[in-house]
CSV table of C-alpha atoms in Angstrom, one decimal:
chain,number,residue,atom,x,y,z
A,20,UNK,CA,-2.0,44.1,-5.9
A,21,UNK,CA,-3.9,46.3,-3.4
A,22,UNK,CA,-7.1,45.1,-4.9
A,23,UNK,CA,-6.0,41.5,-5.5
A,24,UNK,CA,-4.8,40.7,-2.0
A,25,UNK,CA,-8.3,41.2,-0.2
A,26,UNK,CA,-9.9,39.1,-2.9
A,27,UNK,CA,-7.4,36.3,-2.4
A,28,UNK,CA,-8.0,36.4,1.4
A,29,UNK,CA,-11.8,36.8,1.1
A,30,UNK,CA,-12.4,33.1,1.9
A,31,UNK,CA,-12.5,31.6,4.4
A,32,UNK,CA,-13.7,34.7,6.3
A,33,UNK,CA,-11.5,36.0,9.1
A,34,UNK,CA,-12.4,36.1,11.8
A,35,UNK,CA,-14.6,33.0,11.6
A,36,UNK,CA,-18.3,33.7,11.8
A,37,UNK,CA,-20.1,32.7,15.0
A,38,UNK,CA,-22.3,30.4,12.9
A,39,UNK,CA,-20.4,28.0,10.8
A,40,UNK,CA,-21.1,27.9,7.1
A,41,UNK,CA,-23.2,25.0,5.8
A,42,UNK,CA,-21.6,22.6,3.4
A,43,UNK,CA,-23.5,24.1,0.5
A,44,UNK,CA,-22.5,27.7,1.4
A,45,UNK,CA,-18.8,26.6,1.9
A,46,UNK,CA,-18.9,24.8,-1.4
A,47,UNK,CA,-20.3,27.8,-3.3
A,48,UNK,CA,-17.9,30.4,-1.8
A,49,UNK,CA,-14.7,28.3,-2.3
A,50,UNK,CA,-15.6,27.4,-5.9
A,51,UNK,CA,-16.1,31.1,-6.6
A,52,UNK,CA,-12.6,31.7,-5.1
A,53,UNK,CA,-11.1,29.0,-7.3
A,54,UNK,CA,-12.7,30.5,-10.4
A,55,UNK,CA,-11.4,33.9,-9.5
A,56,UNK,CA,-7.8,32.7,-8.8
A,57,UNK,CA,-7.8,30.9,-12.2
A,58,UNK,CA,-8.4,34.3,-13.9
A,59,UNK,CA,-5.4,36.0,-12.2
A,60,UNK,CA,-2.3,36.1,-14.4
A,61,UNK,CA,0.8,34.4,-13.0
A,62,UNK,CA,2.7,37.6,-13.3
A,63,UNK,CA,0.4,39.2,-10.7
A,64,UNK,CA,0.8,36.4,-8.3
A,65,UNK,CA,4.6,36.7,-8.5
A,66,UNK,CA,4.9,40.5,-8.7
A,67,UNK,CA,5.3,41.1,-5.0
A,68,UNK,CA,3.4,43.4,-2.6
A,69,UNK,CA,3.7,47.1,-1.9
A,70,UNK,CA,6.5,47.8,0.6
A,71,UNK,CA,8.5,44.8,-0.6
A,72,UNK,CA,8.1,41.1,0.0
A,73,UNK,CA,6.0,38.4,-1.6
A,74,UNK,CA,2.5,37.0,-1.4
A,75,UNK,CA,4.0,33.8,0.0
A,76,UNK,CA,5.3,35.8,3.0
A,77,UNK,CA,1.9,37.2,3.7
A,78,UNK,CA,-0.5,34.4,3.1
A,79,UNK,CA,-0.9,31.7,5.7
A,80,UNK,CA,-1.1,28.3,4.0
A,81,UNK,CA,-3.1,26.8,6.9
A,82,UNK,CA,-5.9,29.5,6.5
A,83,UNK,CA,-5.7,30.4,2.8
A,84,UNK,CA,-4.6,27.2,1.3
A,85,UNK,CA,-5.7,27.8,-2.3
A,86,UNK,CA,-4.2,31.2,-2.9
A,87,UNK,CA,-0.9,30.0,-1.4
A,88,UNK,CA,-0.8,26.9,-3.6
A,89,UNK,CA,-1.6,28.8,-6.8
A,90,UNK,CA,1.0,31.5,-5.9
A,91,UNK,CA,3.6,28.8,-5.1
A,92,UNK,CA,3.0,27.1,-8.5
A,93,UNK,CA,3.3,30.4,-10.2
A,94,UNK,CA,6.7,30.9,-8.7
A,95,UNK,CA,7.8,27.4,-9.5
A,96,UNK,CA,6.4,27.2,-13.1
A,97,UNK,CA,6.1,30.8,-14.0
A,98,UNK,CA,2.5,30.3,-15.3
A,99,UNK,CA,0.3,29.5,-12.3
A,100,UNK,CA,1.2,25.8,-12.8
A,101,UNK,CA,-0.3,25.6,-16.3
A,102,UNK,CA,2.9,24.8,-18.1
A,103,UNK,CA,4.1,21.3,-18.4
A,104,UNK,CA,6.2,19.9,-15.6
A,105,UNK,CA,9.3,20.3,-17.8
A,106,UNK,CA,9.3,24.1,-17.1
A,107,UNK,CA,10.6,24.4,-13.6
A,108,UNK,CA,12.3,27.5,-12.1
A,109,UNK,CA,16.0,27.1,-11.3
A,110,UNK,CA,15.2,28.7,-7.9
A,111,UNK,CA,13.2,25.6,-7.0
A,112,UNK,CA,15.6,23.0,-5.8
A,113,UNK,CA,16.3,21.1,-2.6
A,114,UNK,CA,17.5,23.4,0.1
A,115,UNK,CA,16.3,26.6,-1.6
A,116,UNK,CA,13.9,29.2,-0.1
A,117,UNK,CA,11.2,28.2,-2.6
A,118,UNK,CA,11.7,24.5,-1.7
A,119,UNK,CA,11.2,25.4,2.0
A,120,UNK,CA,8.0,27.2,1.1
A,121,UNK,CA,6.8,24.0,-0.6
A,122,UNK,CA,7.7,21.9,2.5
A,123,UNK,CA,5.9,24.4,4.8
A,124,UNK,CA,2.8,24.1,2.5
A,125,UNK,CA,2.5,20.3,2.5
A,126,UNK,CA,2.8,20.3,6.3
A,127,UNK,CA,0.2,23.0,6.9
A,128,UNK,CA,-2.4,23.1,4.2
A,129,UNK,CA,-6.1,22.9,5.2
A,130,UNK,CA,-7.4,19.4,4.6
A,131,UNK,CA,-10.8,20.6,3.6
A,132,UNK,CA,-9.8,23.4,1.2
A,133,UNK,CA,-7.3,21.2,-0.6
A,134,UNK,CA,-10.0,19.0,-1.9
A,135,UNK,CA,-10.9,21.8,-4.3
A,136,UNK,CA,-7.4,22.0,-5.7
A,137,UNK,CA,-6.6,18.3,-6.2
A,138,UNK,CA,-5.1,18.8,-9.7
A,139,UNK,CA,-2.8,21.6,-8.5
A,140,UNK,CA,-1.6,19.7,-5.5
A,141,UNK,CA,-0.8,16.6,-7.6
A,142,UNK,CA,1.0,18.8,-10.1
A,143,UNK,CA,3.1,20.3,-7.2
A,144,UNK,CA,4.0,16.8,-6.0
A,145,UNK,CA,4.9,15.6,-9.5
A,146,UNK,CA,7.1,18.7,-10.1
A,147,UNK,CA,8.8,18.2,-6.8
A,148,UNK,CA,9.6,14.6,-7.7
A,149,UNK,CA,10.8,15.6,-11.1
A,150,UNK,CA,13.1,18.3,-9.9
A,151,UNK,CA,14.6,16.2,-7.1
A,152,UNK,CA,15.5,13.6,-9.7
A,153,UNK,CA,17.0,16.2,-12.1
A,154,UNK,CA,19.4,17.4,-9.5
A,155,UNK,CA,20.2,13.8,-8.4
A,156,UNK,CA,18.6,14.1,-5.0
A,157,UNK,CA,15.5,12.0,-5.4
A,158,UNK,CA,15.3,11.4,-1.6
A,159,UNK,CA,14.6,15.1,-1.1
A,160,UNK,CA,11.1,14.6,-2.5
A,161,UNK,CA,10.1,11.8,-0.2
A,162,UNK,CA,9.0,13.7,2.9
A,163,UNK,CA,6.8,16.2,1.0
A,164,UNK,CA,5.0,13.5,-1.0
A,165,UNK,CA,4.5,11.4,2.1
A,166,UNK,CA,3.1,14.3,4.1
A,167,UNK,CA,0.7,15.4,1.3
A,168,UNK,CA,-0.7,11.8,0.9
A,169,UNK,CA,-1.3,11.4,4.6
A,170,UNK,CA,-2.8,14.9,5.1
A,171,UNK,CA,-5.2,14.4,2.3
A,172,UNK,CA,-6.1,10.9,3.5
A,173,UNK,CA,-5.0,10.1,7.0
A,174,UNK,CA,-6.2,6.5,6.7
A,175,UNK,CA,-4.2,6.0,3.5
A,176,UNK,CA,-6.9,3.6,2.4
A,177,UNK,CA,-7.5,5.0,-1.1
A,178,UNK,CA,-4.9,4.4,-3.8
A,179,UNK,CA,-3.7,7.3,-5.8
A,180,UNK,CA,-1.2,7.9,-8.6
A,181,UNK,CA,1.0,9.6,-6.0
A,182,UNK,CA,1.4,6.3,-4.1
A,183,UNK,CA,3.3,4.7,-7.1
A,184,UNK,CA,5.5,7.8,-7.4
A,185,UNK,CA,6.3,7.7,-3.7
A,186,UNK,CA,7.0,4.0,-3.6
A,187,UNK,CA,9.4,4.2,-6.6
A,188,UNK,CA,11.3,7.1,-5.0
A,189,UNK,CA,11.7,5.2,-1.8
A,190,UNK,CA,12.9,2.1,-3.6
A,191,UNK,CA,15.2,4.0,-5.9
A,192,UNK,CA,16.9,5.8,-3.0
A,193,UNK,CA,16.7,2.8,-0.6
A,194,UNK,CA,14.8,4.9,1.9
A,195,UNK,CA,13.0,1.8,3.0
A,196,UNK,CA,12.0,2.9,6.5
A,197,UNK,CA,10.8,6.3,5.2
A,198,UNK,CA,8.2,4.4,3.1
A,199,UNK,CA,6.6,2.5,5.9
A,200,UNK,CA,4.1,5.3,7.0
A,201,UNK,CA,2.5,4.8,3.6
A,202,UNK,CA,3.1,1.1,2.9
A,203,UNK,CA,1.9,0.0,6.3
A,204,UNK,CA,-1.5,1.4,5.7
A,205,UNK,CA,-3.6,-1.1,3.8
A,206,UNK,CA,-5.2,-0.1,0.5
A,207,UNK,CA,-9.0,-0.8,0.5
A,208,UNK,CA,-10.3,1.5,-2.3
A,209,UNK,CA,-9.4,2.8,-5.7
A,210,UNK,CA,-10.7,6.2,-6.9
A,211,UNK,CA,-14.3,5.8,-7.5
A,212,UNK,CA,-15.6,5.0,-10.9
A,213,UNK,CA,-19.2,4.3,-9.8
A,214,UNK,CA,-22.1,6.3,-11.2
A,215,UNK,CA,-21.6,10.0,-10.5
A,216,UNK,CA,-25.2,11.0,-10.0
A,217,UNK,CA,-25.7,8.2,-7.4
A,218,UNK,CA,-22.5,9.0,-5.6
A,219,UNK,CA,-23.2,12.7,-5.6
A,220,UNK,CA,-26.6,12.3,-4.2
A,221,UNK,CA,-25.1,10.8,-1.0
A,222,UNK,CA,-22.0,13.1,-0.8
A,223,UNK,CA,-23.0,16.2,-2.8
A,224,UNK,CA,-20.1,18.4,-1.6
A,225,UNK,CA,-16.3,17.9,-1.4
A,226,UNK,CA,-16.4,20.0,1.9
A,227,UNK,CA,-18.9,17.5,3.5
A,228,UNK,CA,-17.9,14.9,6.0
A,229,UNK,CA,-17.1,11.7,4.1
A,230,UNK,CA,-17.1,8.3,5.8
A,231,UNK,CA,-14.2,7.2,3.7
A,232,UNK,CA,-11.6,9.0,1.6
A,233,UNK,CA,-12.8,7.0,-1.5
A,234,UNK,CA,-15.8,9.3,-1.9
A,235,UNK,CA,-13.8,12.5,-2.4
A,236,UNK,CA,-10.6,11.1,-3.9
A,237,UNK,CA,-11.9,10.6,-7.4
A,238,UNK,CA,-10.7,11.2,-10.9
A,239,UNK,CA,-12.9,14.4,-11.0
A,240,UNK,CA,-11.3,15.8,-7.8
A,241,UNK,CA,-7.9,15.6,-9.4
A,242,UNK,CA,-6.3,14.2,-6.2
A,243,UNK,CA,-5.3,11.3,-8.3
A,244,UNK,CA,-4.4,11.1,-12.0
A,245,UNK,CA,-6.3,8.7,-14.1
A,246,UNK,CA,-5.0,5.3,-13.1
A,247,UNK,CA,-3.9,2.6,-15.5
A,248,UNK,CA,-4.0,-1.1,-14.8
A,249,UNK,CA,-0.2,-1.3,-14.3
A,250,UNK,CA,-0.1,1.5,-11.7
A,251,UNK,CA,-1.3,-0.6,-8.8
A,252,UNK,CA,0.8,-3.5,-9.9
A,253,UNK,CA,3.9,-1.3,-9.8
A,254,UNK,CA,3.0,0.1,-6.4
A,255,UNK,CA,2.6,-3.3,-4.8
A,256,UNK,CA,5.7,-4.7,-6.5
A,257,UNK,CA,7.8,-1.7,-5.4
A,258,UNK,CA,6.3,-2.0,-1.9
A,259,UNK,CA,7.2,-5.7,-1.8
A,260,UNK,CA,10.8,-5.0,-2.7
A,261,UNK,CA,11.0,-2.4,0.0
A,262,UNK,CA,9.7,-4.9,2.6
A,263,UNK,CA,12.2,-7.4,1.3
A,264,UNK,CA,15.0,-4.9,1.9
A,265,UNK,CA,13.8,-4.6,5.5
A,266,UNK,CA,13.4,-8.4,5.7
A,267,UNK,CA,9.7,-8.0,6.5
A,268,UNK,CA,8.8,-11.2,4.6
A,269,UNK,CA,5.2,-11.6,5.7
A,270,UNK,CA,4.2,-8.1,4.4
A,271,UNK,CA,6.3,-8.6,1.3
A,272,UNK,CA,4.4,-11.9,0.5
A,273,UNK,CA,1.1,-10.0,0.9
A,274,UNK,CA,2.1,-7.3,-1.6
A,275,UNK,CA,3.4,-9.9,-4.1
A,276,UNK,CA,0.2,-12.0,-3.8
A,277,UNK,CA,-1.8,-8.9,-4.7
A,278,UNK,CA,0.2,-8.5,-7.9
A,279,UNK,CA,0.1,-12.1,-9.0
A,280,UNK,CA,-3.6,-12.4,-8.1
A,281,UNK,CA,-4.7,-9.4,-10.1
A,282,UNK,CA,-7.0,-10.5,-12.9
A,283,UNK,CA,-5.7,-10.9,-16.5
A,284,UNK,CA,-7.5,-11.1,-19.8
A,285,UNK,CA,-5.2,-13.3,-21.8
A,286,UNK,CA,-1.6,-13.5,-20.6
A,287,UNK,CA,0.0,-12.5,-17.3
A,288,UNK,CA,2.1,-9.3,-17.6
A,289,UNK,CA,5.9,-9.2,-17.1
A,290,UNK,CA,5.3,-7.3,-13.9
A,291,UNK,CA,3.3,-10.2,-12.6
A,292,UNK,CA,5.9,-12.7,-13.7
A,293,UNK,CA,8.6,-10.7,-11.9
A,294,UNK,CA,6.3,-10.7,-8.8
A,295,UNK,CA,5.8,-14.5,-9.0
A,296,UNK,CA,9.5,-15.2,-9.1
A,297,UNK,CA,10.0,-13.1,-6.0
A,298,UNK,CA,6.9,-14.6,-4.4
A,299,UNK,CA,8.4,-18.1,-4.7
A,300,UNK,CA,11.7,-17.1,-3.1
A,301,UNK,CA,10.1,-15.0,-0.3
A,302,UNK,CA,7.7,-17.9,0.6
A,303,UNK,CA,10.9,-20.0,1.2
A,304,UNK,CA,12.3,-17.2,3.4
A,305,UNK,CA,9.2,-16.8,5.5
A,306,UNK,CA,7.6,-20.2,5.6
A,307,UNK,CA,10.5,-22.5,4.8
A,308,UNK,CA,8.6,-24.2,2.0
A,309,UNK,CA,6.9,-23.3,-1.3
A,310,UNK,CA,3.3,-22.2,-1.2
A,311,UNK,CA,0.4,-23.2,-3.4
A,312,UNK,CA,-0.9,-20.5,-5.6
A,313,UNK,CA,-4.0,-18.7,-4.2
A,314,UNK,CA,-7.2,-20.4,-5.5
A,315,UNK,CA,-8.4,-17.1,-6.9
A,316,UNK,CA,-5.8,-17.3,-9.6
A,317,UNK,CA,-7.2,-18.7,-12.9
A,318,UNK,CA,-5.9,-22.0,-14.2
A,319,UNK,CA,-4.6,-20.2,-17.3
A,320,UNK,CA,-2.5,-17.7,-15.3
A,321,UNK,CA,-1.3,-20.5,-13.0
A,322,UNK,CA,-0.1,-22.5,-16.0
A,323,UNK,CA,1.7,-19.5,-17.4
A,324,UNK,CA,3.5,-18.7,-14.1
A,325,UNK,CA,4.8,-22.3,-13.8
A,326,UNK,CA,5.8,-22.5,-17.5
A,327,UNK,CA,7.8,-19.3,-17.4
A,328,UNK,CA,9.3,-19.7,-14.0
A,329,UNK,CA,10.4,-23.4,-14.0
A,330,UNK,CA,13.8,-22.6,-12.6
A,331,UNK,CA,12.3,-20.9,-9.6
A,332,UNK,CA,9.8,-23.7,-9.0
A,333,UNK,CA,12.6,-26.2,-9.3
A,334,UNK,CA,14.8,-24.5,-6.7
A,335,UNK,CA,11.8,-24.3,-4.3
A,336,UNK,CA,11.3,-28.1,-4.6
A,337,UNK,CA,14.9,-28.8,-4.0
A,338,UNK,CA,14.7,-26.6,-0.9
A,339,UNK,CA,11.6,-28.4,0.4
A,340,UNK,CA,12.9,-31.9,-0.3
A,341,UNK,CA,16.3,-31.1,1.3
A,342,UNK,CA,14.7,-30.0,4.6
A,343,UNK,CA,12.2,-32.9,4.7
A,344,UNK,CA,15.0,-35.5,3.9
A,345,UNK,CA,17.6,-33.9,6.2
A,346,UNK,CA,20.0,-33.4,3.4
A,347,UNK,CA,22.9,-31.0,3.4
A,348,UNK,CA,22.7,-27.7,1.4
A,349,UNK,CA,25.0,-29.0,-1.3
A,350,UNK,CA,22.2,-30.0,-3.7
A,351,UNK,CA,20.5,-26.6,-3.1
A,352,UNK,CA,23.8,-24.8,-3.8
A,353,UNK,CA,24.3,-26.8,-7.0
A,354,UNK,CA,20.8,-25.9,-8.1
A,355,UNK,CA,21.3,-22.2,-7.4
A,356,UNK,CA,24.6,-22.3,-9.3
A,357,UNK,CA,23.0,-24.0,-12.3
A,358,UNK,CA,20.3,-21.3,-12.4
A,359,UNK,CA,22.7,-18.3,-12.3
A,360,UNK,CA,21.6,-17.4,-15.9
A,361,UNK,CA,18.1,-16.8,-14.5
A,362,UNK,CA,18.7,-15.1,-11.2
A,363,UNK,CA,21.1,-12.4,-12.4
A,364,UNK,CA,19.0,-10.9,-15.2
A,365,UNK,CA,16.0,-10.9,-12.8
A,366,UNK,CA,18.0,-9.1,-10.1
A,367,UNK,CA,17.2,-11.9,-7.7
A,368,UNK,CA,20.7,-13.0,-6.9
A,369,UNK,CA,20.6,-11.5,-3.4
A,370,UNK,CA,17.4,-13.3,-2.6
A,371,UNK,CA,18.9,-16.6,-3.8
A,372,UNK,CA,21.8,-16.1,-1.4
A,373,UNK,CA,19.4,-15.5,1.5
A,374,UNK,CA,17.4,-18.6,0.5
A,375,UNK,CA,20.6,-20.7,0.7
A,376,UNK,CA,21.5,-19.1,4.1
A,377,UNK,CA,17.9,-19.8,5.4
A,378,UNK,CA,18.1,-23.5,4.5
A,379,UNK,CA,20.0,-24.4,7.7
A,380,UNK,CA,17.6,-22.3,9.8
A,381,UNK,CA,14.5,-24.1,8.6
A,382,UNK,CA,16.3,-27.5,8.8
A,383,UNK,CA,16.7,-26.8,12.6
A,384,UNK,CA,13.1,-25.7,12.9
A,385,UNK,CA,11.9,-28.8,11.1
A,386,UNK,CA,13.6,-31.0,13.7
A,387,UNK,CA,11.3,-29.4,16.3
A,388,UNK,CA,8.3,-30.9,14.5
A,389,UNK,CA,9.7,-34.4,15.1
A,390,UNK,CA,11.8,-34.3,18.3
A,391,UNK,CA,11.2,-32.9,21.7
A,392,UNK,CA,14.9,-32.6,22.4
A,393,UNK,CA,18.2,-33.2,20.7
A,394,UNK,CA,21.8,-32.8,21.6
A,395,UNK,CA,23.9,-30.3,19.7
A,396,UNK,CA,25.9,-33.3,18.3
A,397,UNK,CA,22.7,-34.7,16.7
A,398,UNK,CA,21.7,-31.3,15.4
A,399,UNK,CA,25.2,-30.8,13.8
A,400,UNK,CA,25.0,-34.2,12.2
A,401,UNK,CA,21.6,-33.4,10.7
A,402,UNK,CA,21.9,-29.8,9.7
A,403,UNK,CA,25.5,-28.4,9.9
A,404,UNK,CA,27.7,-28.1,6.8
A,405,UNK,CA,30.4,-29.6,9.0
A,406,UNK,CA,28.9,-32.5,11.1
A,407,UNK,CA,31.8,-32.3,13.5
A,408,UNK,CA,31.6,-28.6,14.2
A,409,UNK,CA,29.8,-28.8,17.5
A,410,UNK,CA,30.9,-25.4,18.8
A,411,UNK,CA,29.7,-23.7,15.6
A,412,UNK,CA,26.4,-25.5,15.7
A,413,UNK,CA,25.9,-24.6,19.4
A,414,UNK,CA,26.6,-20.9,18.6
A,415,UNK,CA,24.2,-21.0,15.7
A,416,UNK,CA,21.4,-22.5,17.8
A,417,UNK,CA,21.9,-19.9,20.5
A,418,UNK,CA,21.7,-17.2,17.8
A,419,UNK,CA,18.4,-18.6,16.5
A,420,UNK,CA,17.0,-18.5,20.1
A,421,UNK,CA,18.2,-15.1,20.9
A,422,UNK,CA,16.9,-13.6,17.7
A,423,UNK,CA,13.4,-14.9,18.3
A,424,UNK,CA,13.5,-17.4,15.3
A,425,UNK,CA,13.5,-20.6,17.4
A,426,UNK,CA,11.2,-21.2,20.4
A,427,UNK,CA,13.4,-23.4,22.4
A,428,UNK,CA,15.8,-23.6,25.4
A,429,UNK,CA,19.3,-24.9,25.6
A,430,UNK,CA,21.0,-26.5,28.6
A,431,UNK,CA,24.7,-26.8,28.9
A,432,UNK,CA,25.6,-29.6,31.4
A,433,UNK,CA,29.3,-29.3,30.5
A,434,UNK,CA,31.7,-27.2,28.5
A,435,UNK,CA,31.6,-29.7,25.7
A,436,UNK,CA,29.1,-28.2,23.1
A,437,UNK,CA,28.4,-31.7,21.8
A,438,UNK,CA,26.6,-32.6,25.1
A,439,UNK,CA,24.4,-29.5,25.1
A,440,UNK,CA,20.7,-30.3,24.9
A,441,UNK,CA,18.2,-28.3,22.9
A,442,UNK,CA,14.6,-28.6,24.1
A,443,UNK,CA,11.9,-27.4,21.6
A,444,UNK,CA,8.9,-25.6,23.0
A,445,UNK,CA,5.3,-25.2,21.7
A,446,UNK,CA,3.5,-21.9,21.4
A,447,UNK,CA,2.2,-22.0,25.0
A,448,UNK,CA,5.7,-22.3,26.5
A,449,UNK,CA,9.3,-21.3,25.9
A,450,UNK,CA,10.8,-17.9,25.4
A,451,UNK,CA,8.5,-16.9,22.6
A,452,UNK,CA,5.2,-17.6,24.5
A,453,UNK,CA,2.9,-14.7,25.3
A,454,UNK,CA,1.9,-13.6,28.8
A,455,UNK,CA,-1.8,-13.3,29.6
A,456,UNK,CA,-1.5,-9.5,29.2
A,457,UNK,CA,0.3,-9.8,25.9
A,458,UNK,CA,-2.4,-12.2,24.6
A,459,UNK,CA,-5.1,-9.7,25.7
A,460,UNK,CA,-3.3,-6.9,23.9
A,461,UNK,CA,-2.9,-9.1,20.8
A,462,UNK,CA,-6.6,-9.9,20.8
A,463,UNK,CA,-7.6,-6.2,21.2
A,464,UNK,CA,-5.3,-5.3,18.2
A,465,UNK,CA,-6.9,-8.0,16.1
A,466,UNK,CA,-10.4,-6.9,17.1
A,467,UNK,CA,-9.6,-3.3,16.0
A,468,UNK,CA,-8.3,-4.6,12.6
A,469,UNK,CA,-11.4,-6.7,12.0
A,470,UNK,CA,-13.7,-3.7,12.9
A,471,UNK,CA,-11.7,-1.5,10.5
A,472,UNK,CA,-11.9,-4.2,7.8
A,473,UNK,CA,-15.7,-4.5,8.2
A,474,UNK,CA,-16.1,-0.8,7.7
A,475,UNK,CA,-14.2,-0.9,4.5
A,476,UNK,CA,-16.2,-4.0,3.3
A,477,UNK,CA,-19.4,-2.2,3.9
A,478,UNK,CA,-18.2,0.8,1.9
A,479,UNK,CA,-17.1,-1.6,-0.9
A,480,UNK,CA,-20.6,-3.2,-0.9
A,481,UNK,CA,-22.2,0.3,-1.1
A,482,UNK,CA,-20.1,1.1,-4.1
A,483,UNK,CA,-20.9,-2.1,-5.7
A,484,UNK,CA,-24.6,-1.4,-5.3
A,485,UNK,CA,-24.2,1.8,-7.2
A,486,UNK,CA,-22.5,0.1,-10.2
A,487,UNK,CA,-24.7,0.2,-13.3
A,488,UNK,CA,-24.0,-3.4,-14.2
A,489,UNK,CA,-24.9,-4.5,-10.7
A,490,UNK,CA,-28.2,-2.4,-10.7
A,491,UNK,CA,-29.1,-3.9,-14.1
A,492,UNK,CA,-28.6,-7.4,-12.8
A,493,UNK,CA,-30.6,-6.6,-9.6
A,494,UNK,CA,-33.5,-5.3,-11.7
A,495,UNK,CA,-33.3,-8.4,-13.9
A,496,UNK,CA,-33.3,-10.7,-10.8
A,497,UNK,CA,-36.2,-8.9,-9.2
A,498,UNK,CA,-38.2,-9.1,-12.5
A,499,UNK,CA,-37.6,-12.8,-12.7
A,500,UNK,CA,-38.6,-13.3,-9.1
A,501,UNK,CA,-41.9,-11.4,-9.6
A,502,UNK,CA,-42.6,-13.5,-12.7
A,503,UNK,CA,-42.0,-16.7,-10.7
A,504,UNK,CA,-44.4,-15.5,-7.9
A,505,UNK,CA,-47.1,-14.7,-10.4
A,506,UNK,CA,-46.6,-18.1,-12.0
A,507,UNK,CA,-47.5,-19.8,-8.7
A,508,UNK,CA,-44.1,-20.2,-7.0
A,509,UNK,CA,-44.0,-19.4,-3.3
A,510,UNK,CA,-42.0,-16.4,-2.4
A,511,UNK,CA,-39.5,-17.6,0.2
A,512,UNK,CA,-37.5,-15.3,2.5
A,513,UNK,CA,-34.4,-15.6,0.2
A,514,UNK,CA,-36.4,-14.3,-2.7
A,515,UNK,CA,-37.2,-11.0,-0.9
A,516,UNK,CA,-33.7,-10.1,-0.1
A,517,UNK,CA,-33.3,-8.2,-3.3
A,518,UNK,CA,-35.8,-5.6,-2.1
A,519,UNK,CA,-33.0,-4.0,-0.1
A,520,UNK,CA,-31.8,-2.5,-3.4
A,521,UNK,CA,-35.0,-0.8,-4.3
A,522,UNK,CA,-33.5,2.6,-3.4
A,523,UNK,CA,-30.9,2.0,-6.1
A,524,UNK,CA,-33.6,1.5,-8.7
A,525,UNK,CA,-35.2,4.8,-7.8
A,526,UNK,CA,-31.9,6.6,-7.7
A,527,UNK,CA,-31.0,5.4,-11.2
A,528,UNK,CA,-34.5,5.5,-12.7
A,529,UNK,CA,-33.7,8.3,-15.0
A,530,UNK,CA,-30.6,6.7,-16.5
């Protein structure tokens, strides 16, 4: 141990040199350290230090991240993390001293060093989730996995296998709010599968500064397991269900649309069918009417959705017609009752109940598209289950206004609720209208979102230009263009745009 400890702490050097190491030097030294740690038996890492104590008590995870991680895995698995996840020490459980060491690690590890131990970090997170489930405390794994994901990638813009694990844990334990720091960050990239030589020529070292996390979160780095097609479908479906639990219908719709819009070869998957059913119901809860399927969905997939989910489409039509025709909710309730054999097996019964409850709300909102003002008596006659319940209707309308659902004002000329007058407001007036300062803040927020989106679009374009199929097509198009020019066709401006990809041809010339 006297010889091992200095070797484990040899990099990064302490104190730090006056001149920072270059990326190539850093990469060389840390790879040598990783190679050396992999040769150390687990028994040595867990044997303790002279004078008592343990390596975990001596090593600082923020300065010597890799030795700490390997030692931690050695304690947890008994073999430096090389055994299967099924072999987990009994001393590693929520609340234990070893569990606290794990929590300390994920909160403090060095973000640069951890890129060289992606497989080990992912194994630690998988073991943590597995152990928490085994002891019937799955919620205990949520903070550690969340911290690790965001410390590796603060933007949260690159999807990893840990995202699906995290979302499932949050859904299973109903820790909906705890999931938001991850779910609220939009996914823009998947671990890169572009040509390695082209990618490495631009970002040769893991330790380098990377414009986006997608260039260092790759299958080779180990920060994500190899993804299957269903992984992202499950993540967005889990995420949508979490948002539904929080009644964040807009965000839930987005996640469900991502699932149903995912490309299919022949038939839509059962995951997508489940997402479509929920998408139909959530569209009613957010918009008050069924939506048309996105145009990016193929006709074949669209037909399959409608054929399999007729009961859901039928309920949505009854909902829409009932509001437009100012009907009571009795027909909707009858339709929901008749479809009980569908809702229960799909675990959508609670959504159906909320759809029925939302019918009256959207009936009131629909009146605002036709009338400028109405008495409570008129509103009761058109929307209330009991047309003579003026007091109940008045209280319901006040609730809609106070909860921010209805942009309107109500005047009470007398104590008789039937005479109260509801005046609908447009977006520029009423209690929900924005002040000039609020509008300015809203525009600034939207501008920041657009700038961020453009950055990710440029990165996606760059990745596309490194794709072998894309380069082959670009070469083919350029060759065709040159042949046309030689044949006498005039080379217009649009014909020269492909020259922007000449560097790709040179980069890939040896492939």
